[in-house]
Amino acid sequence: MAANTIYTRICTLHFTGPVMNSACPWATDEKDLNALYNSPYTGGVTTRTATEYGFKEDTTIHQHAFTPIASLNNYGYSPYPLSRYLIWIRSLLQNSTSPKPIIISITSSRPSELAYMINSIQLLRRELGDPSAPNSRIGIELNTSCPNIADKPPPSYDARTLLFLLHPLVEAVRKDPTLTVGIKLPPYVIPSQFTDVLNAIQSLQTEGEEQNPIAFLTCTNTLGGCLITADEVGMKRIEGKEWALAGGYGGMGGSALHAASLGNVHRFSNLIDNHPSLPMRQIAIIGVGGVSDSAGVKRMQAAGATMVECATALGRFGVEVFEKMQV
Ligand SMILES: Cc1cc2nc3c(=O)[nH]c(=O)nc-3n(C[C@H](O)[C@H](O)[C@H](O)COP(=O)(O)O)c2cc1C
C-alpha cells in the first residue's frame, strides 16, 4: 500500500494500512518509533505507555520472556516521560508528509495529571497544525489495563473507577473535536463486564452528540496473573529461580491469548453494532492479542476490528513481521 493511501479511518485518524503495533517495549525510544513509522507495512504507530514523569524501571525486576505460544511480562510503563515522546514525535512528524498517525499511549491514576498530559499533547498537535488539517496525525490511547502495577489495580476492571479517569479525555474532546481518543481494555471474561464498560462510556454522552467522545476501544491488553516456569522458556532451573520472570507472575500475550482477545473484539463489536444509541454505534474496535500473520489479522477483522495490532510478534520477529501481516 502506498505510504499516502488511506486504508481506513477512526474519527480524524487516517491509517495507511490495516496493521500496526500496540503499546509495548519495542516502541519505547526514538529509534523504535522511527523504524515502526518508516515501515511501509504499518498503517499507524502506537507508543509504549508513557507517564508524566517516566516509570522507574529496574531490569532485575521488570522483565519479559517468550515460550513458543506466549509472552509473559511484568513491566510497568515506559522509563521515558511523556515530554520525551513529544520531542521525538515532533521531529518525526515534521519530517514526514505521510498521514500515518501516531497514537500516544498514556496513563495516570490521577485525573488532574491526565488533564495536564493531554494538554501537552494538544500543544504539540496545535504546533503541527493538526486541528486544522483534514486528518490528525496524533491520537491518544488511555491505558487503563496494565495488570502489573502492585498498588494500582487496572481501573478498567471497575467501571466506576474507569469513568472517573475518562473525564479529562472527554473534556479535551469537547474543547477540540478533532482530537481522537480511545482506551486500552483488558481481556474480560463475563458478559456483564462488557455491558458495564459500555454503560459507563454511554454515560459520557450528552444530548444531540453524534459521536461518543471515546472513538475507539483497543482490545485486549495482556491477561494478568499468569505464571510460566523457567523450564518453559529454556532457562536452566537453579535454586530459587523456578519461574521465567523475577517475582513469577506477569501479563500474558501471544497465541495463547488469541481466543480471548478475539472473543473480546467480537463481543464488543456485536454490542456496539446493535447498540440503540447512534453515538455508541460509531465506536471502533482495534483488535490485539496473539496476531502474528495475515490469517490472524483476517480473524480479527471478521470479529469486528477496524485496525489490528501486535506486540508479542513484534518483540519476537521485529518490524518485518508487519509484512507477514498484510491482508
Ligand atoms: C512485553 C510487553 C509489554 C507491554 N507493555 C504495554 C504497555 O506499556 N502498554 C499497553 O497498553 N500494553 C502493553 N502491552 C500489551 C500489548 O500492547 C498487547 O495488548 C498484548 O500483549 C496482547 O497482544 P500480543 O498478543 O500481540 O502481545 C505489553 C505487552 C508486552 C508483551
CSV table of C-alpha atoms and ligand atoms in Angstrom, one decimal:
chain,number,residue,atom,x,y,z
A,1,MET,CA,0.0,0.0,0.0
A,2,ALA,CA,1.4,3.4,-1.0
A,3,ALA,CA,2.6,5.5,2.0
A,4,ASN,CA,-0.1,8.2,1.5
A,5,THR,CA,-3.0,5.9,0.6
A,6,ILE,CA,-5.7,5.9,3.3
A,7,TYR,CA,-6.8,2.4,4.2
A,8,THR,CA,-9.3,3.2,6.9
A,9,ARG,CA,-10.3,6.0,9.4
A,10,ILE,CA,-11.1,6.2,13.1
A,11,CYS,CA,-12.5,9.6,13.5
A,12,THR,CA,-9.8,12.1,12.5
A,13,LEU,CA,-7.1,9.4,12.3
A,14,HIS,CA,-6.4,8.1,8.8
A,15,PHE,CA,-4.5,4.8,8.8
A,16,THR,CA,-2.4,3.9,5.8
A,17,GLY,CA,-2.8,0.1,6.2
A,18,PRO,CA,-4.7,-2.4,8.3
A,19,VAL,CA,-1.9,-3.3,10.8
A,20,MET,CA,0.2,-1.5,13.4
A,21,ASN,CA,2.0,-2.2,16.7
A,22,SER,CA,0.3,-1.9,20.1
A,23,ALA,CA,1.9,-0.2,23.1
A,24,CYS,CA,4.9,-2.3,24.1
A,25,PRO,CA,8.7,-2.1,24.9
A,26,TRP,CA,9.5,-2.4,21.2
A,27,ALA,CA,8.0,1.1,20.8
A,28,THR,CA,10.0,2.7,23.6
A,29,ASP,CA,12.5,5.1,22.1
A,30,GLU,CA,13.1,7.3,19.1
A,31,LYS,CA,14.9,4.6,17.2
A,32,ASP,CA,11.9,2.1,17.7
A,33,LEU,CA,9.4,4.8,16.7
A,34,ASN,CA,11.2,5.8,13.6
A,35,ALA,CA,11.6,2.2,12.5
A,36,LEU,CA,7.9,1.5,13.1
A,37,TYR,CA,6.8,4.7,11.4
A,38,ASN,CA,9.1,4.3,8.3
A,39,SER,CA,7.9,0.7,7.7
A,40,PRO,CA,5.7,0.7,4.6
A,41,TYR,CA,3.7,-2.1,6.2
A,42,THR,CA,2.5,-0.2,9.3
A,43,GLY,CA,-0.7,1.7,8.9
A,44,GLY,CA,0.0,3.6,12.2
A,45,VAL,CA,2.2,3.5,15.2
A,46,THR,CA,1.4,3.3,18.9
A,47,THR,CA,4.0,4.4,21.5
A,48,ARG,CA,4.8,2.5,24.7
A,49,THR,CA,2.6,3.8,27.5
A,50,ALA,CA,4.1,7.0,28.9
A,51,THR,CA,3.5,8.6,32.2
A,52,GLU,CA,4.1,12.2,33.2
A,53,TYR,CA,7.5,11.6,34.9
A,54,GLY,CA,8.6,8.2,33.5
A,55,PHE,CA,8.3,4.8,35.2
A,56,LYS,CA,11.2,3.7,37.4
A,57,GLU,CA,12.3,0.6,35.5
A,58,ASP,CA,14.5,-2.0,37.2
A,59,THR,CA,15.8,-4.7,34.9
A,60,THR,CA,16.3,-7.1,37.8
A,61,ILE,CA,12.5,-6.9,38.4
A,62,HIS,CA,10.9,-5.8,35.2
A,63,GLN,CA,11.3,-8.5,32.5
A,64,HIS,CA,9.7,-10.4,29.7
A,65,ALA,CA,10.0,-13.9,28.4
A,66,PHE,CA,8.7,-15.9,25.4
A,67,THR,CA,7.5,-19.5,25.2
A,68,PRO,CA,6.6,-21.0,21.8
A,69,ILE,CA,3.0,-19.9,22.3
A,70,ALA,CA,3.1,-16.9,24.7
A,71,SER,CA,4.8,-13.9,26.1
A,72,LEU,CA,4.9,-13.0,29.8
A,73,ASN,CA,5.9,-9.6,31.2
A,74,ASN,CA,5.9,-7.8,34.4
A,75,TYR,CA,6.8,-4.3,33.1
A,76,GLY,CA,5.3,-1.2,34.4
A,77,TYR,CA,5.3,1.7,31.9
A,78,SER,CA,8.0,3.4,29.8
A,79,PRO,CA,11.0,4.8,31.6
A,80,TYR,CA,10.7,7.9,29.4
A,81,PRO,CA,8.3,10.7,30.4
A,82,LEU,CA,5.6,11.9,28.0
A,83,SER,CA,7.7,15.1,27.3
A,84,ARG,CA,10.4,12.9,25.7
A,85,TYR,CA,7.8,11.2,23.4
A,86,LEU,CA,6.5,14.7,22.4
A,87,ILE,CA,10.1,15.8,21.3
A,88,TRP,CA,10.6,12.6,19.3
A,89,ILE,CA,7.1,12.7,17.7
A,90,ARG,CA,7.5,16.4,16.8
A,91,SER,CA,10.8,15.6,15.0
A,92,LEU,CA,9.3,12.5,13.2
A,93,LEU,CA,6.2,14.2,12.0
A,94,GLN,CA,7.8,17.5,11.0
A,95,ASN,CA,10.0,15.4,8.6
A,96,SER,CA,7.2,13.4,7.1
A,97,THR,CA,4.3,14.1,4.7
A,98,SER,CA,2.6,10.8,5.4
A,99,PRO,CA,-0.9,10.9,7.0
A,100,LYS,CA,0.1,7.8,9.1
A,101,PRO,CA,-1.0,8.6,12.7
A,102,ILE,CA,0.9,8.0,15.9
A,103,ILE,CA,-1.3,7.0,18.9
A,104,ILE,CA,0.3,8.2,22.1
A,105,SER,CA,-0.4,5.7,24.9
A,106,ILE,CA,-0.6,7.4,28.3
A,107,THR,CA,-1.7,6.6,31.8
A,108,SER,CA,-2.1,8.1,35.2
A,109,SER,CA,-4.3,7.3,38.2
A,110,ARG,CA,-5.0,11.0,38.8
A,111,PRO,CA,-7.4,12.9,36.5
A,112,SER,CA,-5.6,16.2,37.1
A,113,GLU,CA,-2.3,14.7,36.0
A,114,LEU,CA,-4.1,13.2,33.0
A,115,ALA,CA,-5.5,16.5,32.1
A,116,TYR,CA,-2.1,18.1,32.2
A,117,MET,CA,-0.7,15.3,29.9
A,118,ILE,CA,-3.5,15.6,27.4
A,119,ASN,CA,-2.9,19.4,27.3
A,120,SER,CA,0.8,18.9,26.5
A,121,ILE,CA,-0.2,16.6,23.6
A,122,GLN,CA,-2.7,19.2,22.4
A,123,LEU,CA,0.0,21.9,22.4
A,124,LEU,CA,2.1,19.7,20.1
A,125,ARG,CA,-1.0,19.0,17.9
A,126,ARG,CA,-1.6,22.7,17.5
A,127,GLU,CA,2.1,23.4,16.8
A,128,LEU,CA,1.9,20.8,14.0
A,129,GLY,CA,-1.3,22.2,12.6
A,130,ASP,CA,-3.2,19.0,13.4
A,131,PRO,CA,-6.6,20.5,14.4
A,132,SER,CA,-6.9,22.5,11.2
A,133,ALA,CA,-5.7,19.7,8.9
A,134,PRO,CA,-8.1,17.3,7.1
A,135,ASN,CA,-6.7,14.5,9.2
A,136,SER,CA,-5.0,14.3,12.6
A,137,ARG,CA,-1.6,12.6,12.9
A,138,ILE,CA,-1.7,12.3,16.7
A,139,GLY,CA,-4.3,10.4,18.7
A,140,ILE,CA,-4.4,9.4,22.4
A,141,GLU,CA,-4.9,5.9,23.9
A,142,LEU,CA,-5.5,5.8,27.7
A,143,ASN,CA,-4.0,2.6,29.1
A,144,THR,CA,-6.5,1.5,31.7
A,145,SER,CA,-5.5,-2.1,31.9
A,146,CYS,CA,-1.8,-2.7,32.9
A,147,PRO,CA,-2.1,-5.8,35.2
A,148,ASN,CA,1.4,-5.4,36.7
A,149,ILE,CA,1.2,-2.3,39.0
A,150,ALA,CA,1.2,-3.8,42.5
A,151,ASP,CA,-0.6,-0.9,44.3
A,152,LYS,CA,-2.8,0.2,41.4
A,153,PRO,CA,-5.3,-2.4,40.0
A,154,PRO,CA,-6.3,-1.7,36.4
A,155,PRO,CA,-9.2,0.8,36.6
A,156,SER,CA,-10.9,-1.0,33.7
A,157,TYR,CA,-11.9,-3.9,36.0
A,158,ASP,CA,-14.1,-1.4,37.8
A,159,ALA,CA,-16.5,0.6,35.7
A,160,ARG,CA,-16.9,3.4,38.2
A,161,THR,CA,-13.1,3.9,38.7
A,162,LEU,CA,-12.8,3.8,34.9
A,163,LEU,CA,-15.4,6.5,34.4
A,164,PHE,CA,-13.6,8.8,36.9
A,165,LEU,CA,-10.5,8.6,34.7
A,166,LEU,CA,-12.3,9.2,31.4
A,167,HIS,CA,-13.5,12.7,32.3
A,168,PRO,CA,-10.3,14.6,31.3
A,169,LEU,CA,-10.4,12.8,27.9
A,170,VAL,CA,-14.0,13.8,27.4
A,171,GLU,CA,-13.3,17.4,28.3
A,172,ALA,CA,-10.4,17.6,25.9
A,173,VAL,CA,-12.6,16.2,23.0
A,174,ARG,CA,-15.4,18.6,23.8
A,175,LYS,CA,-13.0,21.5,23.6
A,176,ASP,CA,-11.4,20.2,20.4
A,177,PRO,CA,-13.5,17.6,18.5
A,178,THR,CA,-10.5,17.0,16.1
A,179,LEU,CA,-8.8,15.0,18.9
A,180,THR,CA,-9.3,11.3,18.6
A,181,VAL,CA,-9.1,9.3,21.9
A,182,GLY,CA,-9.5,5.7,22.8
A,183,ILE,CA,-9.0,3.4,25.7
A,184,LYS,CA,-7.0,0.2,26.1
A,185,LEU,CA,-9.0,-2.5,27.8
A,186,PRO,CA,-8.1,-5.8,29.5
A,187,PRO,CA,-9.4,-9.2,28.5
A,188,TYR,CA,-12.8,-9.5,30.0
A,189,VAL,CA,-14.4,-12.9,30.6
A,190,ILE,CA,-18.0,-12.5,31.6
A,191,PRO,CA,-20.8,-10.7,29.7
A,192,SER,CA,-21.6,-8.1,32.5
A,193,GLN,CA,-18.0,-6.8,32.3
A,194,PHE,CA,-18.6,-5.8,28.7
A,195,THR,CA,-22.0,-4.1,29.3
A,196,ASP,CA,-20.7,-2.3,32.4
A,197,VAL,CA,-17.9,-0.7,30.4
A,198,LEU,CA,-20.3,0.3,27.6
A,199,ASN,CA,-22.8,1.7,30.0
A,200,ALA,CA,-20.0,3.8,31.6
A,201,ILE,CA,-18.9,5.1,28.2
A,202,GLN,CA,-22.5,5.8,27.1
A,203,SER,CA,-23.0,7.9,30.3
A,204,LEU,CA,-20.4,10.3,28.9
A,205,GLN,CA,-22.6,11.3,26.0
A,206,THR,CA,-24.7,14.5,26.0
A,207,GLU,CA,-28.0,15.0,24.2
A,208,GLY,CA,-27.5,15.7,20.5
A,209,GLU,CA,-24.0,14.5,20.2
A,210,GLU,CA,-23.4,12.4,17.1
A,211,GLN,CA,-20.2,10.7,18.2
A,212,ASN,CA,-19.3,9.4,21.7
A,213,PRO,CA,-16.2,11.2,23.0
A,214,ILE,CA,-14.5,7.8,23.1
A,215,ALA,CA,-13.7,7.0,19.5
A,216,PHE,CA,-12.1,3.5,19.9
A,217,LEU,CA,-11.6,0.6,22.3
A,218,THR,CA,-8.3,-1.3,22.0
A,219,CYS,CA,-8.9,-5.0,22.9
A,220,THR,CA,-7.0,-6.5,24.6
A,221,ASN,CA,-4.2,-5.9,26.9
A,222,THR,CA,-2.4,-8.9,28.4
A,223,LEU,CA,-4.1,-11.3,30.8
A,224,GLY,CA,-2.7,-10.6,34.3
A,225,GLY,CA,-1.6,-13.1,37.0
A,226,CYS,CA,-0.1,-15.7,34.7
A,227,LEU,CA,2.9,-17.9,35.6
A,228,ILE,CA,5.4,-19.6,33.4
A,229,THR,CA,8.2,-21.8,34.6
A,230,ALA,CA,11.9,-21.3,33.9
A,231,ASP,CA,11.9,-24.7,32.0
A,232,GLU,CA,9.2,-23.5,29.6
A,233,VAL,CA,11.5,-20.7,28.4
A,234,GLY,CA,14.6,-22.8,28.2
A,235,MET,CA,16.2,-21.4,31.3
A,236,LYS,CA,18.3,-23.7,33.5
A,237,ARG,CA,16.4,-24.3,36.7
A,238,ILE,CA,18.6,-23.1,39.5
A,239,GLU,CA,17.8,-22.9,43.2
A,240,GLY,CA,15.4,-20.0,43.9
A,241,LYS,CA,14.8,-19.4,40.1
A,242,GLU,CA,11.9,-21.6,39.2
A,243,TRP,CA,9.9,-19.1,37.3
A,244,ALA,CA,10.6,-17.3,34.0
A,245,LEU,CA,10.2,-13.8,35.5
A,246,ALA,CA,11.6,-12.4,38.7
A,247,GLY,CA,8.6,-12.4,41.0
A,248,GLY,CA,6.8,-15.1,39.0
A,249,TYR,CA,3.5,-13.5,37.9
A,250,GLY,CA,3.1,-11.4,34.7
A,251,GLY,CA,0.7,-10.4,32.0
A,252,MET,CA,0.4,-13.0,29.2
A,253,GLY,CA,0.3,-12.1,25.5
A,254,GLY,CA,0.8,-14.1,22.3
A,255,SER,CA,-1.0,-17.0,20.6
A,256,ALA,CA,-2.3,-18.3,24.0
A,257,LEU,CA,-4.2,-15.1,24.4
A,258,HIS,CA,-5.7,-15.0,20.9
A,259,ALA,CA,-9.0,-16.7,21.5
A,260,ALA,CA,-9.7,-14.5,24.5
A,261,SER,CA,-8.8,-11.3,22.6
A,262,LEU,CA,-10.9,-12.4,19.6
A,263,GLY,CA,-13.8,-13.1,21.8
A,264,ASN,CA,-13.5,-9.6,23.4
A,265,VAL,CA,-13.3,-7.9,19.9
A,266,HIS,CA,-16.3,-9.9,18.7
A,267,ARG,CA,-18.5,-9.3,21.8
A,268,PHE,CA,-17.7,-5.6,21.9
A,269,SER,CA,-18.3,-5.2,18.2
A,270,ASN,CA,-21.6,-7.0,18.4
A,271,LEU,CA,-22.8,-4.9,21.3
A,272,ILE,CA,-21.7,-1.7,19.6
A,273,ASP,CA,-23.2,-2.6,16.2
A,274,ASN,CA,-26.5,-3.4,17.8
A,275,HIS,CA,-26.5,-0.5,20.3
A,276,PRO,CA,-29.7,1.5,20.5
A,277,SER,CA,-27.7,4.8,20.7
A,278,LEU,CA,-26.3,6.2,17.4
A,279,PRO,CA,-23.1,7.8,19.0
A,280,MET,CA,-22.3,4.4,20.6
A,281,ARG,CA,-22.5,2.7,17.2
A,282,GLN,CA,-19.7,5.0,15.9
A,283,ILE,CA,-17.1,3.5,18.3
A,284,ALA,CA,-14.4,1.5,16.5
A,285,ILE,CA,-12.5,-1.5,17.9
A,286,ILE,CA,-8.8,-2.1,17.5
A,287,GLY,CA,-8.1,-5.8,17.8
A,288,VAL,CA,-4.9,-7.0,19.5
A,289,GLY,CA,-3.9,-10.3,21.1
A,290,GLY,CA,-2.0,-13.2,19.6
A,291,VAL,CA,-1.8,-11.9,16.0
A,292,SER,CA,1.4,-12.6,14.1
A,293,ASP,CA,0.3,-13.3,10.5
A,294,SER,CA,-2.4,-12.4,7.9
A,295,ALA,CA,-4.7,-15.3,9.0
A,296,GLY,CA,-4.8,-13.7,12.5
A,297,VAL,CA,-5.5,-10.3,11.0
A,298,LYS,CA,-8.4,-11.7,9.0
A,299,ARG,CA,-9.8,-13.3,12.1
A,300,MET,CA,-9.7,-10.0,14.0
A,301,GLN,CA,-11.3,-8.2,11.1
A,302,ALA,CA,-14.0,-10.9,10.8
A,303,ALA,CA,-14.6,-10.4,14.6
A,304,GLY,CA,-15.1,-6.7,14.0
A,305,ALA,CA,-11.7,-5.0,14.3
A,306,THR,CA,-11.2,-1.8,12.3
A,307,MET,CA,-7.4,-1.9,12.8
A,308,VAL,CA,-5.3,-4.9,14.0
A,309,GLU,CA,-2.2,-4.6,16.2
A,310,CYS,CA,0.5,-6.8,17.7
A,311,ALA,CA,3.1,-6.6,20.5
A,312,THR,CA,4.5,-10.2,21.1
A,313,ALA,CA,5.0,-10.9,17.4
A,314,LEU,CA,6.9,-7.5,17.1
A,315,GLY,CA,9.1,-8.4,20.0
A,316,ARG,CA,9.8,-11.9,18.7
A,317,PHE,CA,10.3,-11.1,14.9
A,318,GLY,CA,11.0,-7.4,14.7
A,319,VAL,CA,9.4,-4.8,12.4
A,320,GLU,CA,9.5,-7.2,9.5
A,321,VAL,CA,6.5,-9.0,11.0
A,322,PHE,CA,4.2,-6.4,9.6
A,323,GLU,CA,4.9,-7.6,6.0
A,324,LYS,CA,3.7,-11.1,7.0
A,325,MET,CA,0.5,-9.5,8.5
A,326,GLN,CA,-0.6,-7.8,5.3
A,327,VAL,CA,-4.1,-8.8,4.0
B,1,LIG,C1,6.5,-7.0,27.0
B,1,LIG,C2,5.1,-6.3,26.8
B,1,LIG,C3,4.9,-5.0,27.3
B,1,LIG,C4,3.7,-4.4,27.2
B,1,LIG,N1,3.6,-3.1,27.6
B,1,LIG,C5,2.4,-2.4,27.3
B,1,LIG,C6,2.2,-1.1,27.6
B,1,LIG,O1,3.2,-0.4,28.0
B,1,LIG,N2,1.0,-0.5,27.4
B,1,LIG,C7,0.0,-1.2,26.9
B,1,LIG,O2,-1.1,-0.6,26.7
B,1,LIG,N3,0.1,-2.5,26.6
B,1,LIG,C8,1.3,-3.1,26.8
B,1,LIG,N4,1.4,-4.4,26.5
B,1,LIG,C9,0.2,-5.2,25.9
B,1,LIG,C10,0.2,-5.2,24.4
B,1,LIG,O3,0.1,-4.0,23.8
B,1,LIG,C11,-0.9,-6.1,23.9
B,1,LIG,O4,-2.1,-5.5,24.2
B,1,LIG,C12,-0.9,-7.6,24.4
B,1,LIG,O5,0.4,-8.0,24.6
B,1,LIG,C13,-1.6,-8.5,23.5
B,1,LIG,O6,-1.0,-8.5,22.2
B,1,LIG,P1,0.1,-9.6,21.7
B,1,LIG,O7,-0.5,-10.9,21.9
B,1,LIG,O8,0.3,-9.2,20.3
B,1,LIG,O9,1.3,-9.4,22.6
B,1,LIG,C14,2.6,-5.1,26.6
B,1,LIG,C15,2.8,-6.4,26.1
B,1,LIG,C16,4.1,-7.0,26.2
B,1,LIG,C17,4.2,-8.4,25.6
